[in-house]
Structure formats: C-alpha cells, structure tokens
GROMACS .gro file of C-alpha atoms in nm:
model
  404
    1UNK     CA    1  10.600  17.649  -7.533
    2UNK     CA    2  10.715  17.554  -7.878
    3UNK     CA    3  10.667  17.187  -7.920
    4UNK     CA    4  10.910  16.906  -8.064
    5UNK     CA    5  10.977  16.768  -8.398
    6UNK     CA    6  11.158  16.509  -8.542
    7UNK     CA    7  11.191  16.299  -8.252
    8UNK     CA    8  11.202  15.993  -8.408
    9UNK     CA    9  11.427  16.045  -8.678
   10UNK     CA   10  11.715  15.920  -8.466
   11UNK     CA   11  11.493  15.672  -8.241
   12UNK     CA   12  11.575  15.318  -8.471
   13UNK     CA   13  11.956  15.448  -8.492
   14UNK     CA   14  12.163  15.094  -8.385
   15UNK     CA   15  12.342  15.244  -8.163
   16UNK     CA   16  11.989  15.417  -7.951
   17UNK     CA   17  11.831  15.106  -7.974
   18UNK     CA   18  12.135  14.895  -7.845
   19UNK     CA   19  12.219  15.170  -7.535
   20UNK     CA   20  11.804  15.126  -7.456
   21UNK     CA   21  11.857  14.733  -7.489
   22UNK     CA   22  12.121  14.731  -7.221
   23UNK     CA   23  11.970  14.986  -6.999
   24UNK     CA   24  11.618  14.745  -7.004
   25UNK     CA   25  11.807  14.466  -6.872
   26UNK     CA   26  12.049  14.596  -6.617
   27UNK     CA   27  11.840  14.416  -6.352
   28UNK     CA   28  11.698  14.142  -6.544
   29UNK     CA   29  12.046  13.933  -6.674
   30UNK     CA   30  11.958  13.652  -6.547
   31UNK     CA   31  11.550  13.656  -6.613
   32UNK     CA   32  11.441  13.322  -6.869
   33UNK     CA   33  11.409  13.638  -7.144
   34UNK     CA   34  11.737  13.739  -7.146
   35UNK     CA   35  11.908  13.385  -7.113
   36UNK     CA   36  11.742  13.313  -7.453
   37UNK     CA   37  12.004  13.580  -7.630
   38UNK     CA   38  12.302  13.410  -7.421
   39UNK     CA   39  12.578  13.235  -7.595
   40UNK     CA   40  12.498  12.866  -7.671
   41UNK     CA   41  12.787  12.717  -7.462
   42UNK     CA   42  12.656  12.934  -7.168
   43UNK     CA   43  12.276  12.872  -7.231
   44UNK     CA   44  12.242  12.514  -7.004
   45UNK     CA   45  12.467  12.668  -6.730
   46UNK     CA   46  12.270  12.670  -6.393
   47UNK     CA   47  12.266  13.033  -6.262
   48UNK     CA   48  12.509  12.988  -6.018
   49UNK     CA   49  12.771  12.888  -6.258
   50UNK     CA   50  12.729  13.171  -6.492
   51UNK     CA   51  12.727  13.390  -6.246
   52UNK     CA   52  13.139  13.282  -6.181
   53UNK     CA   53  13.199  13.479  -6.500
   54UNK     CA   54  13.389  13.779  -6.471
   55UNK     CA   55  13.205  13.979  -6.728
   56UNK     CA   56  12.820  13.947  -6.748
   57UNK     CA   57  12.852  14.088  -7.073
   58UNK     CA   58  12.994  13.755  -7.203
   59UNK     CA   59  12.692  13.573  -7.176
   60UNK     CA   60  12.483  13.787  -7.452
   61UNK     CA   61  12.551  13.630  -7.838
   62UNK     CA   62  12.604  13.911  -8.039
   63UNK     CA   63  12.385  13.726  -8.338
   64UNK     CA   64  12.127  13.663  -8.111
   65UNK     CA   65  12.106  14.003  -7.979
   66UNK     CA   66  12.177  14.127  -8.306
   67UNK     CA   67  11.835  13.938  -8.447
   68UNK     CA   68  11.644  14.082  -8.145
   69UNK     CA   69  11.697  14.410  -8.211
   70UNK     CA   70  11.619  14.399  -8.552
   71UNK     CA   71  11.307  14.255  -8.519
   72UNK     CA   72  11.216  14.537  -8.317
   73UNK     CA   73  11.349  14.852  -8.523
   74UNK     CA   74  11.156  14.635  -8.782
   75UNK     CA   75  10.847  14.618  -8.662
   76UNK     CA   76  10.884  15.008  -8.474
   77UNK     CA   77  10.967  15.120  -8.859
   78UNK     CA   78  10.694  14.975  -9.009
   79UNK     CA   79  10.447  15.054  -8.771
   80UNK     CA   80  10.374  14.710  -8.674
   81UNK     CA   81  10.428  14.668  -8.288
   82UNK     CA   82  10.167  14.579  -8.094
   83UNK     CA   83  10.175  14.548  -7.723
   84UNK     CA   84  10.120  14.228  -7.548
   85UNK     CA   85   9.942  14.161  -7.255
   86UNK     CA   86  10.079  14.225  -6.931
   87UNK     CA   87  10.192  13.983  -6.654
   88UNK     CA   88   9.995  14.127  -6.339
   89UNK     CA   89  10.156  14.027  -6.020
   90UNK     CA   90  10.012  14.148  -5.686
   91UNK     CA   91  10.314  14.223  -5.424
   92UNK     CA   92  10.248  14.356  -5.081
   93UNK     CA   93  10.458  14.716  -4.968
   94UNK     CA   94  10.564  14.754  -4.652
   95UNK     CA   95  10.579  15.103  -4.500
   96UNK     CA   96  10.855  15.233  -4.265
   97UNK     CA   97  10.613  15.586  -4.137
   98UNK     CA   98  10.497  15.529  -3.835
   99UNK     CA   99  10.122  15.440  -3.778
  100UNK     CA  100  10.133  15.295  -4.114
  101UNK     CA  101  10.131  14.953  -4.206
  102UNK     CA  102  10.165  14.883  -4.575
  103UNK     CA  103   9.949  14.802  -4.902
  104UNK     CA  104   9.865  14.569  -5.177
  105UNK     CA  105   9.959  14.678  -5.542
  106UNK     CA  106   9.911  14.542  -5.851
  107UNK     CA  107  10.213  14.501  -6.035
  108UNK     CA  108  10.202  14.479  -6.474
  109UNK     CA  109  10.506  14.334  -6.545
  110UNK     CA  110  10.568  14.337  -6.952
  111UNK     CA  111  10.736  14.112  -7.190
  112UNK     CA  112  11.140  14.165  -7.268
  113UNK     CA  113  11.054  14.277  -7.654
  114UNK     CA  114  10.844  14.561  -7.500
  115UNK     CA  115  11.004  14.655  -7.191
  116UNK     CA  116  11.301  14.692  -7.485
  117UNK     CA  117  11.062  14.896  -7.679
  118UNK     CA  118  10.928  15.096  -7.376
  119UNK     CA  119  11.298  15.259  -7.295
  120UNK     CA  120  11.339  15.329  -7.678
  121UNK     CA  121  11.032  15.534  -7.663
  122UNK     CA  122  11.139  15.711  -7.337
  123UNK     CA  123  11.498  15.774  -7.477
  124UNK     CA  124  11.348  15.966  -7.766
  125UNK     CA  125  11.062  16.153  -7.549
  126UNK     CA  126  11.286  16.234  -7.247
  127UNK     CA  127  11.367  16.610  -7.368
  128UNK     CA  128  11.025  16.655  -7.419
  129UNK     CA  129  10.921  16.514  -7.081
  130UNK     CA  130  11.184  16.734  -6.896
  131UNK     CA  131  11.124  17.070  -7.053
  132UNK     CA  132  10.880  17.259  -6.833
  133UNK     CA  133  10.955  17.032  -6.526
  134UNK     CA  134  10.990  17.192  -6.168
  135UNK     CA  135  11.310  17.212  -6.055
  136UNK     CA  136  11.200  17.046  -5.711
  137UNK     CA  137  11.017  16.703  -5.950
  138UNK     CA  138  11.221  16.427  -5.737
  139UNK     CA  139  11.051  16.144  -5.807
  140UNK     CA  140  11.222  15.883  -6.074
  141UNK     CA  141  11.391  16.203  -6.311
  142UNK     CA  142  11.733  16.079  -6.366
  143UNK     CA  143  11.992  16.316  -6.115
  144UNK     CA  144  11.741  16.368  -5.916
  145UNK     CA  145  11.699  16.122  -5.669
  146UNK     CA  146  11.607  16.158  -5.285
  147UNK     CA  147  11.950  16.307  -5.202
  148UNK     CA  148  11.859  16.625  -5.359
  149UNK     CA  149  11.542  16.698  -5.171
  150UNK     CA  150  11.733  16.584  -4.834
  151UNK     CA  151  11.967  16.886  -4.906
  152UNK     CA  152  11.740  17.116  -5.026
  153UNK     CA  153  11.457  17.041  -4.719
  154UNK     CA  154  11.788  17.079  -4.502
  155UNK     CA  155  11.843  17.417  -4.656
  156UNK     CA  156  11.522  17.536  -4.598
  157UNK     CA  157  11.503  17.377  -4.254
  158UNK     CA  158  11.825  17.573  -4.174
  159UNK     CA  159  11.858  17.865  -4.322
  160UNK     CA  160  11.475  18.047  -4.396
  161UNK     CA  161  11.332  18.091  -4.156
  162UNK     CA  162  11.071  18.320  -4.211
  163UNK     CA  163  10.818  18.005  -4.245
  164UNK     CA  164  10.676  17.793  -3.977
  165UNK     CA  165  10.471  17.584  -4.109
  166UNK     CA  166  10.445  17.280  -4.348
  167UNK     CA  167  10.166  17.074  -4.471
  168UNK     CA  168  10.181  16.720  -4.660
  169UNK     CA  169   9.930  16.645  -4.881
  170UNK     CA  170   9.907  16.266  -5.000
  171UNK     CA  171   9.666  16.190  -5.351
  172UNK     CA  172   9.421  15.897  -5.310
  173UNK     CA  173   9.469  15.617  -5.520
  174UNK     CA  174   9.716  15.833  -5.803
  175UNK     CA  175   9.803  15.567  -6.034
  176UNK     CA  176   9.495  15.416  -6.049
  177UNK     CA  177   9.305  15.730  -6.123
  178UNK     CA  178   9.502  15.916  -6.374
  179UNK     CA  179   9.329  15.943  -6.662
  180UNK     CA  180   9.430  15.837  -7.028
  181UNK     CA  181   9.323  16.179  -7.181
  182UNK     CA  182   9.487  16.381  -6.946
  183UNK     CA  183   9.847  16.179  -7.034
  184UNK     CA  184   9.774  16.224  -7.424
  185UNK     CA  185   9.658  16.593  -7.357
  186UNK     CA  186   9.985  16.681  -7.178
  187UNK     CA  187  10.202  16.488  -7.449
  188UNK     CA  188  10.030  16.654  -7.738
  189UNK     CA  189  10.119  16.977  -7.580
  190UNK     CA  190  10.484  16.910  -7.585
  191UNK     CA  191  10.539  16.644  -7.882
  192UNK     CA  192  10.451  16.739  -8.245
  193UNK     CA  193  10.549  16.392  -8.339
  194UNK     CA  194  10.265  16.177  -8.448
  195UNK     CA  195  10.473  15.843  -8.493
  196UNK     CA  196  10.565  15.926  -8.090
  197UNK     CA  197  10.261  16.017  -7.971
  198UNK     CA  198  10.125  15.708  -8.144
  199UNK     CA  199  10.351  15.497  -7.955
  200UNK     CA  200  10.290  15.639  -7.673
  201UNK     CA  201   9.906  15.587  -7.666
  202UNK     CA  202   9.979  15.241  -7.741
  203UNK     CA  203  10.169  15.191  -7.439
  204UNK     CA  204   9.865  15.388  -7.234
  205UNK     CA  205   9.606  15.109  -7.389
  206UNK     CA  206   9.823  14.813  -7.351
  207UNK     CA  207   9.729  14.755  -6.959
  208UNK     CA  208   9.367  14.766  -6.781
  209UNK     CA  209   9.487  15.063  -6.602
  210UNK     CA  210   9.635  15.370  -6.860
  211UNK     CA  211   9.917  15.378  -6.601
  212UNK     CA  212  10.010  15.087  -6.439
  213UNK     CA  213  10.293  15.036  -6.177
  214UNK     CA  214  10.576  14.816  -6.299
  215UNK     CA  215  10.589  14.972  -6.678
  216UNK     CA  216  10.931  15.215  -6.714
  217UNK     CA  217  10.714  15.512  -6.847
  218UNK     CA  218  10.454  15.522  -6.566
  219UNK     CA  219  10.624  15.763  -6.377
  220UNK     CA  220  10.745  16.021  -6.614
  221UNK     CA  221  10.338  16.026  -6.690
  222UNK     CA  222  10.290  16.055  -6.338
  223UNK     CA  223  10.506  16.318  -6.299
  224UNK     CA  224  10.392  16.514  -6.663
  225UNK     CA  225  10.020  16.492  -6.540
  226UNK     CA  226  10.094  16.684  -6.222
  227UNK     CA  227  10.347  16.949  -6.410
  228UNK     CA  228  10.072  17.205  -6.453
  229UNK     CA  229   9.974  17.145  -6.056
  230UNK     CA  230  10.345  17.238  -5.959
  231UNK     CA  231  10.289  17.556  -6.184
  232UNK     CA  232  10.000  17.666  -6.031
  233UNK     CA  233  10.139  17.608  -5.686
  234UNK     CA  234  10.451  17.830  -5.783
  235UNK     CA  235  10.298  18.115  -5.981
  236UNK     CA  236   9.886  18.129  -5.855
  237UNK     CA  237   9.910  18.080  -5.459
  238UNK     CA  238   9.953  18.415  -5.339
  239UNK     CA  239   9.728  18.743  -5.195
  240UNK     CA  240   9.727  19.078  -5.181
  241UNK     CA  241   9.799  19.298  -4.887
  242UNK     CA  242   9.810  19.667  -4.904
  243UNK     CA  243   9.864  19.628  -5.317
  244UNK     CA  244  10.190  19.397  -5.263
  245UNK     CA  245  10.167  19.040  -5.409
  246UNK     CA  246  10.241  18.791  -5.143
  247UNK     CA  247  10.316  18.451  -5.222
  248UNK     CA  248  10.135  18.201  -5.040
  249UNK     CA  249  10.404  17.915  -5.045
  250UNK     CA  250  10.736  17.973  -4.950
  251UNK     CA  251  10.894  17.670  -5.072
  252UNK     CA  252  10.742  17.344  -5.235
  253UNK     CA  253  10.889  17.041  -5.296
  254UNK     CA  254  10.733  16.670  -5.471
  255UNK     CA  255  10.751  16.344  -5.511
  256UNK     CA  256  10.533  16.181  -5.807
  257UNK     CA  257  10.252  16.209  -5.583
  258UNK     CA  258  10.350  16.339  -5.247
  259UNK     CA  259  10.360  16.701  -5.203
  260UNK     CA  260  10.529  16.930  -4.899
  261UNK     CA  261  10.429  17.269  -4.861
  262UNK     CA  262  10.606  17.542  -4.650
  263UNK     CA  263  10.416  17.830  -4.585
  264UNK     CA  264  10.457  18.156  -4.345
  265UNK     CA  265  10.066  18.051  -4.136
  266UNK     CA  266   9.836  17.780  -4.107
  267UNK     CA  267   9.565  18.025  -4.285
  268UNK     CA  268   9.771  18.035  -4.584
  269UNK     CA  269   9.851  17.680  -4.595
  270UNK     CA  270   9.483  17.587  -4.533
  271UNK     CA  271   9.387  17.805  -4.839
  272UNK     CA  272   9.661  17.638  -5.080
  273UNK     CA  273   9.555  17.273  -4.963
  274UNK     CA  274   9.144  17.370  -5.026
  275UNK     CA  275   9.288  17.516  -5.406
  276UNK     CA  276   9.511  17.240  -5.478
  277UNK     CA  277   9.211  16.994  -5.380
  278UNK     CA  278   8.980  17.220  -5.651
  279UNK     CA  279   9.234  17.177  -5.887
  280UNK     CA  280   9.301  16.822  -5.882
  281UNK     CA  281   8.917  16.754  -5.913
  282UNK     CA  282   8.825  16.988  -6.168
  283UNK     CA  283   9.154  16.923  -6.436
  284UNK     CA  284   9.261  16.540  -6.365
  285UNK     CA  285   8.962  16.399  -6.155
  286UNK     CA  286   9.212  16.303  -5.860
  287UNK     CA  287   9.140  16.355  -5.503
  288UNK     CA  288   9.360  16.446  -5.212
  289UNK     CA  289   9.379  16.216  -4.885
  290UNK     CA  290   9.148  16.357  -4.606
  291UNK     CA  291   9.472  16.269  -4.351
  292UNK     CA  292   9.638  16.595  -4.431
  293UNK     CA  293   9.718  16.846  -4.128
  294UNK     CA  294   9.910  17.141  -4.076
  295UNK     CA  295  10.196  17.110  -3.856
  296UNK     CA  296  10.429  17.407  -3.719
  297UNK     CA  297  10.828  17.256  -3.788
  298UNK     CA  298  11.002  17.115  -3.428
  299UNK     CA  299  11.133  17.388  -3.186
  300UNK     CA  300  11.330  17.331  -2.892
  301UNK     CA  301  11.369  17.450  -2.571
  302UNK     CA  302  11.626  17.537  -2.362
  303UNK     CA  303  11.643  17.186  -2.218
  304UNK     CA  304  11.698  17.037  -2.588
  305UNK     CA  305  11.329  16.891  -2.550
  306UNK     CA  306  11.076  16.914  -2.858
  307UNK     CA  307  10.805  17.221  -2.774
  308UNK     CA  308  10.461  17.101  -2.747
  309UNK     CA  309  10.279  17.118  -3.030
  310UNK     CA  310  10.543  17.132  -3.319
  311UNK     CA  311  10.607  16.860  -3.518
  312UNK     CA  312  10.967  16.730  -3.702
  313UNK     CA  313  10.879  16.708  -4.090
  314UNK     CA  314  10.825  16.316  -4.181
  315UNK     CA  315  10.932  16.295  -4.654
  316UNK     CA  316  11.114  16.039  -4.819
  317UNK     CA  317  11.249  15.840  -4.579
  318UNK     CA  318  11.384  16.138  -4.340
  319UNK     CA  319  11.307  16.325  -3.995
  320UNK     CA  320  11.344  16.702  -4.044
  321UNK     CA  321  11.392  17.022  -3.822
  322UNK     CA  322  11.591  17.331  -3.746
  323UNK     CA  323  11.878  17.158  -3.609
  324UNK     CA  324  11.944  16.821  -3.791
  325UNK     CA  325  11.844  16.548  -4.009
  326UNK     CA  326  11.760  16.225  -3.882
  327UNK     CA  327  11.644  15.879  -4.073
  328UNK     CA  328  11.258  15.789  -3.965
  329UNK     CA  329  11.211  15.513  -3.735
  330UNK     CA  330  11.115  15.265  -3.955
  331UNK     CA  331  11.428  15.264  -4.137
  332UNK     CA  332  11.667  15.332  -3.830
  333UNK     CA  333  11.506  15.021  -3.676
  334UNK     CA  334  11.556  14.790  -3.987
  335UNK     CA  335  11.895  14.878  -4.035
  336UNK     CA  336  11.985  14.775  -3.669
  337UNK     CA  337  11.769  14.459  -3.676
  338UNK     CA  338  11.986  14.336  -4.006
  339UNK     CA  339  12.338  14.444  -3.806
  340UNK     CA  340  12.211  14.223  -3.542
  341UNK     CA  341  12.058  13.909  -3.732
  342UNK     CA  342  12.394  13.903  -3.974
  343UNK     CA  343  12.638  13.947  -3.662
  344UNK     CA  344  12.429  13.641  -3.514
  345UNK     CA  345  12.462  13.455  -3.839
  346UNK     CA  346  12.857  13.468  -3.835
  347UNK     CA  347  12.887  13.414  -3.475
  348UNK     CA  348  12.726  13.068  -3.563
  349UNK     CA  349  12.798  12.980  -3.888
  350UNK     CA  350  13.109  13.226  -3.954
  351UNK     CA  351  12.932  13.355  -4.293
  352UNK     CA  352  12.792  13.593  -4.468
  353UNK     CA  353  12.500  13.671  -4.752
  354UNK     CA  354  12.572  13.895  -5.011
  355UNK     CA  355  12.212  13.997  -5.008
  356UNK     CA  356  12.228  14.060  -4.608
  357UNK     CA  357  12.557  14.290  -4.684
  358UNK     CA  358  12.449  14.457  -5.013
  359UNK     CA  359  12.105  14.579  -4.794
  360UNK     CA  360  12.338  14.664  -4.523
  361UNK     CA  361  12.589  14.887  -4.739
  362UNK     CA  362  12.260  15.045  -4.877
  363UNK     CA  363  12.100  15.127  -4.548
  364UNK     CA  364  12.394  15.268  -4.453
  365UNK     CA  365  12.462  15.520  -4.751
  366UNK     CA  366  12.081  15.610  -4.726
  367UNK     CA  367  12.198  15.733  -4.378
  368UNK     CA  368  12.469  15.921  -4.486
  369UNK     CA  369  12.246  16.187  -4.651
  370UNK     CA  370  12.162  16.307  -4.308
  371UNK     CA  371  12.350  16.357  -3.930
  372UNK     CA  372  12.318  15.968  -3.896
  373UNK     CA  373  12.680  15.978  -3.759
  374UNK     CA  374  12.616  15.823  -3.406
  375UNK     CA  375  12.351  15.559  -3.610
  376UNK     CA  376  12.665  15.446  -3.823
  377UNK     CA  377  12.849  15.392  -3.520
  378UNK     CA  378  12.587  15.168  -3.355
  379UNK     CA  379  12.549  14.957  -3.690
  380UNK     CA  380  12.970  14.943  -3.694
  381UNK     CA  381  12.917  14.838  -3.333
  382UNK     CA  382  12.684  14.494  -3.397
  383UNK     CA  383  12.825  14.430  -3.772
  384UNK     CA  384  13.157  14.600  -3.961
  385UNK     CA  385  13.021  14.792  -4.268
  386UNK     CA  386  13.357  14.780  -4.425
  387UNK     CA  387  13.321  14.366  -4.399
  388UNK     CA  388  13.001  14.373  -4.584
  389UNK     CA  389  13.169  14.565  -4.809
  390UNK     CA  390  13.463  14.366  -4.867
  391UNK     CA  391  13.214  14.096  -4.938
  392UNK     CA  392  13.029  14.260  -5.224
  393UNK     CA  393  13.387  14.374  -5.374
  394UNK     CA  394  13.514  14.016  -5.326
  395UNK     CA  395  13.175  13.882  -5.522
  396UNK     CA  396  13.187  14.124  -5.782
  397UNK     CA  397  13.587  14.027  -5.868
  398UNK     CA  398  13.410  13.655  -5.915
  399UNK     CA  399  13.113  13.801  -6.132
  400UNK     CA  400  12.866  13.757  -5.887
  401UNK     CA  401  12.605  13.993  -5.779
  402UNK     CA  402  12.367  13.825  -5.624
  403UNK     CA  403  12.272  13.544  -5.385
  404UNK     CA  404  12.223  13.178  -5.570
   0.00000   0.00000   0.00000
C-alpha cells in the first residue's frame, strides 16, 4: 500500500479548520469553553434563557471565534502546540447483557483549544485511516453505525446457512493496553507526512494512557491497531482438505474490540479463537477474555420452542437467530420502565421532560432496526411516542434542546 502525502497542505485552510470547530462543539454549546466565544449581550444570560433562541448559532461572536481559530492555525503552523493536561473523570457504565453488571472507566476529558485541534488532525488523517479498513469495522467509522451490522448479522442469520456456529471473543482491558508503538507503527505505514505523524504522537503522549477514552481519535486508533487482525482473520484462517483451500470463517464481523465469528464447526472456530489469541499476544501484547464459548445459533422446534443447547446470538445491543431480530433484555426492559415512569409523571403532574421523551424517541428507533413491532406497541400502550415527539419538535421551534 502506497502511503499518503501532502496531507497537511490543506489542514490550516479557514474553511477545514472552521467545519472541525463546529463539528467539536456540536454537543458542547453550552459548556463554560464555548460560552467564552458567545456574543457579549448573550454572555451573562443564564442557560435557560439562551437556550429560548431560535438559532444556537447566534450565540457564537464571529470576532471571538474568529481570534480562536487563529490562534490555533497559528500555533499548528508554526509548530508550536502543545497538549495540555487532561481532565480525568471516572464515570461508572452500566451494562444491559445479561449476567453483567457494569464498570468503572476513566474518562480524559481535554481542553476546547485541543479537542478543536484533535478533529483538525482527524479531518486531515481520515483517508488515511479508512483505506485498508474491513468492510464489516462498525465501531465509531462515520456511515457505519450499529444499523449496518443489524442488517448484515440478519442477512447472515437468514439467508447462509451453511454455518452453525458463532463464537464472541471479548479483549481484556483494550484501551488500556494498546500500545503507543503499535499506533505510530500502523500510522507510519499509511501516512508519509511527518508534520501529521508528529501531531499525532503528540496527541498519543498527551494522556497517562497512549489511548485514553474520552479523546475523539481514540477509536479510529483502536480500530487501525486491530486492522491487520481483521486481515488475518479474512485471508489466513483456513485448511486444506483433499488440496481445496477451505476457509475457516464464514463470516466475521467487529466492533472496536468485540469480535463475532461464524464458522461451519466448533473445531474450526476453536482453532481461529486459539490463533487470534497468538496473534494478539505476539503483535500488540493484548489478551483475549477467558469467557469466550462456542455456541451453535437458536433452532426451533416444531412447537416454536428454542432446541436445547443452541443459543440466540447476543452483539450490539440485539438478540439474533434464524427467524427474527429481537432487542436484548436489558434494553427492552429500560425502554418499558421509562414508558411507565413518564406516563406516571403526567398522570400526576400533566408534564413532560424533554430528556424523558428524547431517551424515549431514541429507544424506540434503536428498536426499529429489528422485528420490535409488538415492543413498539406495548411502549405506545403505557406512553404515545408521537407525544414525546411532538415535545422535542415543539422545544426545538423554541431553541431548546435540552432540559434546564
């Protein structure tokens, strides 16, 4: 692979700097960062008021903004930037799988001048990043979210079935493991750029950990550490029987760090999850979680009753078999508990919380990925989607877009 030049020739451009400025504070308008560049008569306004504006993009001073940016293609031109220290903030994740209850992570939350800085970088890398990428990446790669691997795994699930079994295999402590010469290794491979990869290394040494949740390029590291793995899953798994190459894997499909693996037996699977494991130790220094197991997909019987023994595939969020798609329990129990609590809240108070119906509304589309059509009749039946969403729509004539 031939690699790229010149990528930042175009990187301080005004107008790639001021499209990477926007994009870093789409969720953060109303963070004490951003209210610094607001207009002067808007500046004192309590949150709530300002959020009565029609158009968020009235609050930003064009001078202000103007003298931000330039400070930045400044100091990115000359080679001056150096990366502040991180905010670290430790948050606790719930999990939705059953058996599973949920972790401690450590957050790295950076300043507004470098998250700025951080989706320049990224804007000028991306075509790097993406060339060589598996077509079946998921994991935060712009267009291709969760609802792609829901249709393909449905695919698969419906129409091949010349596999029956699947493995998933989880990597123990990923982020906190990945190694900084591994990231530079991979980006030197694809980037001729010096000035890039310079940047880049400085964003890897900015943070006790090379890459830390809560920075925007952790993930497209994540996911360019573990390229070469999804090669040599594709194009090395396979044996030979009677002189014809058989492929081990039938189809493959991952998410940053979560992989599922369809193969034709359990000896075949067991032999990809021993090489992957081999692989992962001897190029990264990463290590698979001992929980993995190989399951044979859900058949039914006559009756319409799950066979003993087989097992409905549990990825992102989903319940898979031959037959359907179904959300997992954790999330089909959530969604009904927030129905309920916000058709208590209006049977008492006769109101509403545009945080209660923007979750709702979200639940619900996450649903509509898979055969979740009796599941959106029992949320219609304790709360009316199309009230919650009459209630965002209603907020977002006002300019508001969140709760005060």
């Amino acid at each position: 692979m031939n690699r790229l030049s010149h990528l930042s020739d175009h990187m301080l451009d005004r107008c790639e700097t001021y499209v990477a400025f926007i994009k870093a504070i789409e969720h953060k308008k109303h963070s004490k960062e951003v209210r610094e560049l607001w207009l002067d008569e808007f500046s004192g306004l309590p949150d709530e008021e300002a959020r009565k504006l029609k158009n968020q993009a009235m609050l930003l001073d064009p001078a202000k903004v103007d003298i931000f940016l330039t400070a930045i293609e400044d100091e990115l031109s000359r080679n001056m930037w150096l990366h502040d220290d991180p905010r670290k903030k430790t948050i606790f994740c719930t999990s939705k799988a059953k058996g599973q209850k949920g972790k401690w992570r450590d957050l790295y939350c950076p300043c507004l001048k470098d998250h700025v800085i951080h989706h320049i970088i990224m804007r000028a890398s991306e075509r790097a990043f993406m060339r060589g990428m598996y077509k079946w990446c998921v994991g935060s790669v712009p267009k291709r979210g969760t609802a792609a691997a829901v249709k393909a795994v449905e695919k698969w699930c419906k129409s091949d079935r010349t596999w029956r079994y699947f493995v998933q295999i989880d990597i123990e402590k990923f982020f906190n493991n990945i190694c900084e010469r591994d990231v530079l290794n991979c980006l030197k491979k694809r980037i001729k750029d010096e000035k890039i990869i310079d940047l880049h290394k400085k964003i890897l040494e900015s943070a006790p950990l090379p890459v830390p949740i809560g920075y925007f390029p952790s993930p497209w590291y994540a996911n360019l550490v573990l390229e070469d793995l999804d090669h040599f899953i594709l194009e090395r798994m396979h044996k030979t029987r009677r002189g014809k190459c058989i492929k081990l894997v039938k189809h493959y499909v991952r998410y940053i760090d979560n992989l599922l693996i369809f193969g034709a037996s359990k000896r075949d699977l067991e032999k990809v999850v021993h090489a992957v494991s081999d692989w992962l130790g001897a190029n990264r220094g990463l290590r698979i979680k001992p929980d993995w197991e190989i399951k044979q997909i859900a058949e039914y019987d006559s009756d319409g009753k799950m066979k003993k023994g087989t097992y409905r595939i549990d990825f992102i969020g989903y319940k898979f078999d031959r037959t359907r798609t179904i959300l997992r329990d954790g999330n089909y129990l959530s969604t009904l508990r927030l129905a309920h609590r916000m058709d208590k809240r209006y049977k008492r108070k006769s109101e509403d919380t545009l945080s209660d119906c923007q979750s709702l509304v979200s639940k619900t589309g996450f649903a509509a990925c898979g055969d979740n059509a009796t599941f959106t009749g029992l949320v219609n039946n304790k709360f009316s989607i199309e009230s919650a969403k009459g209630v965002i729509s209603n907020a977002a004539k006002m300019g508001i877009f969140r709760d005060p």
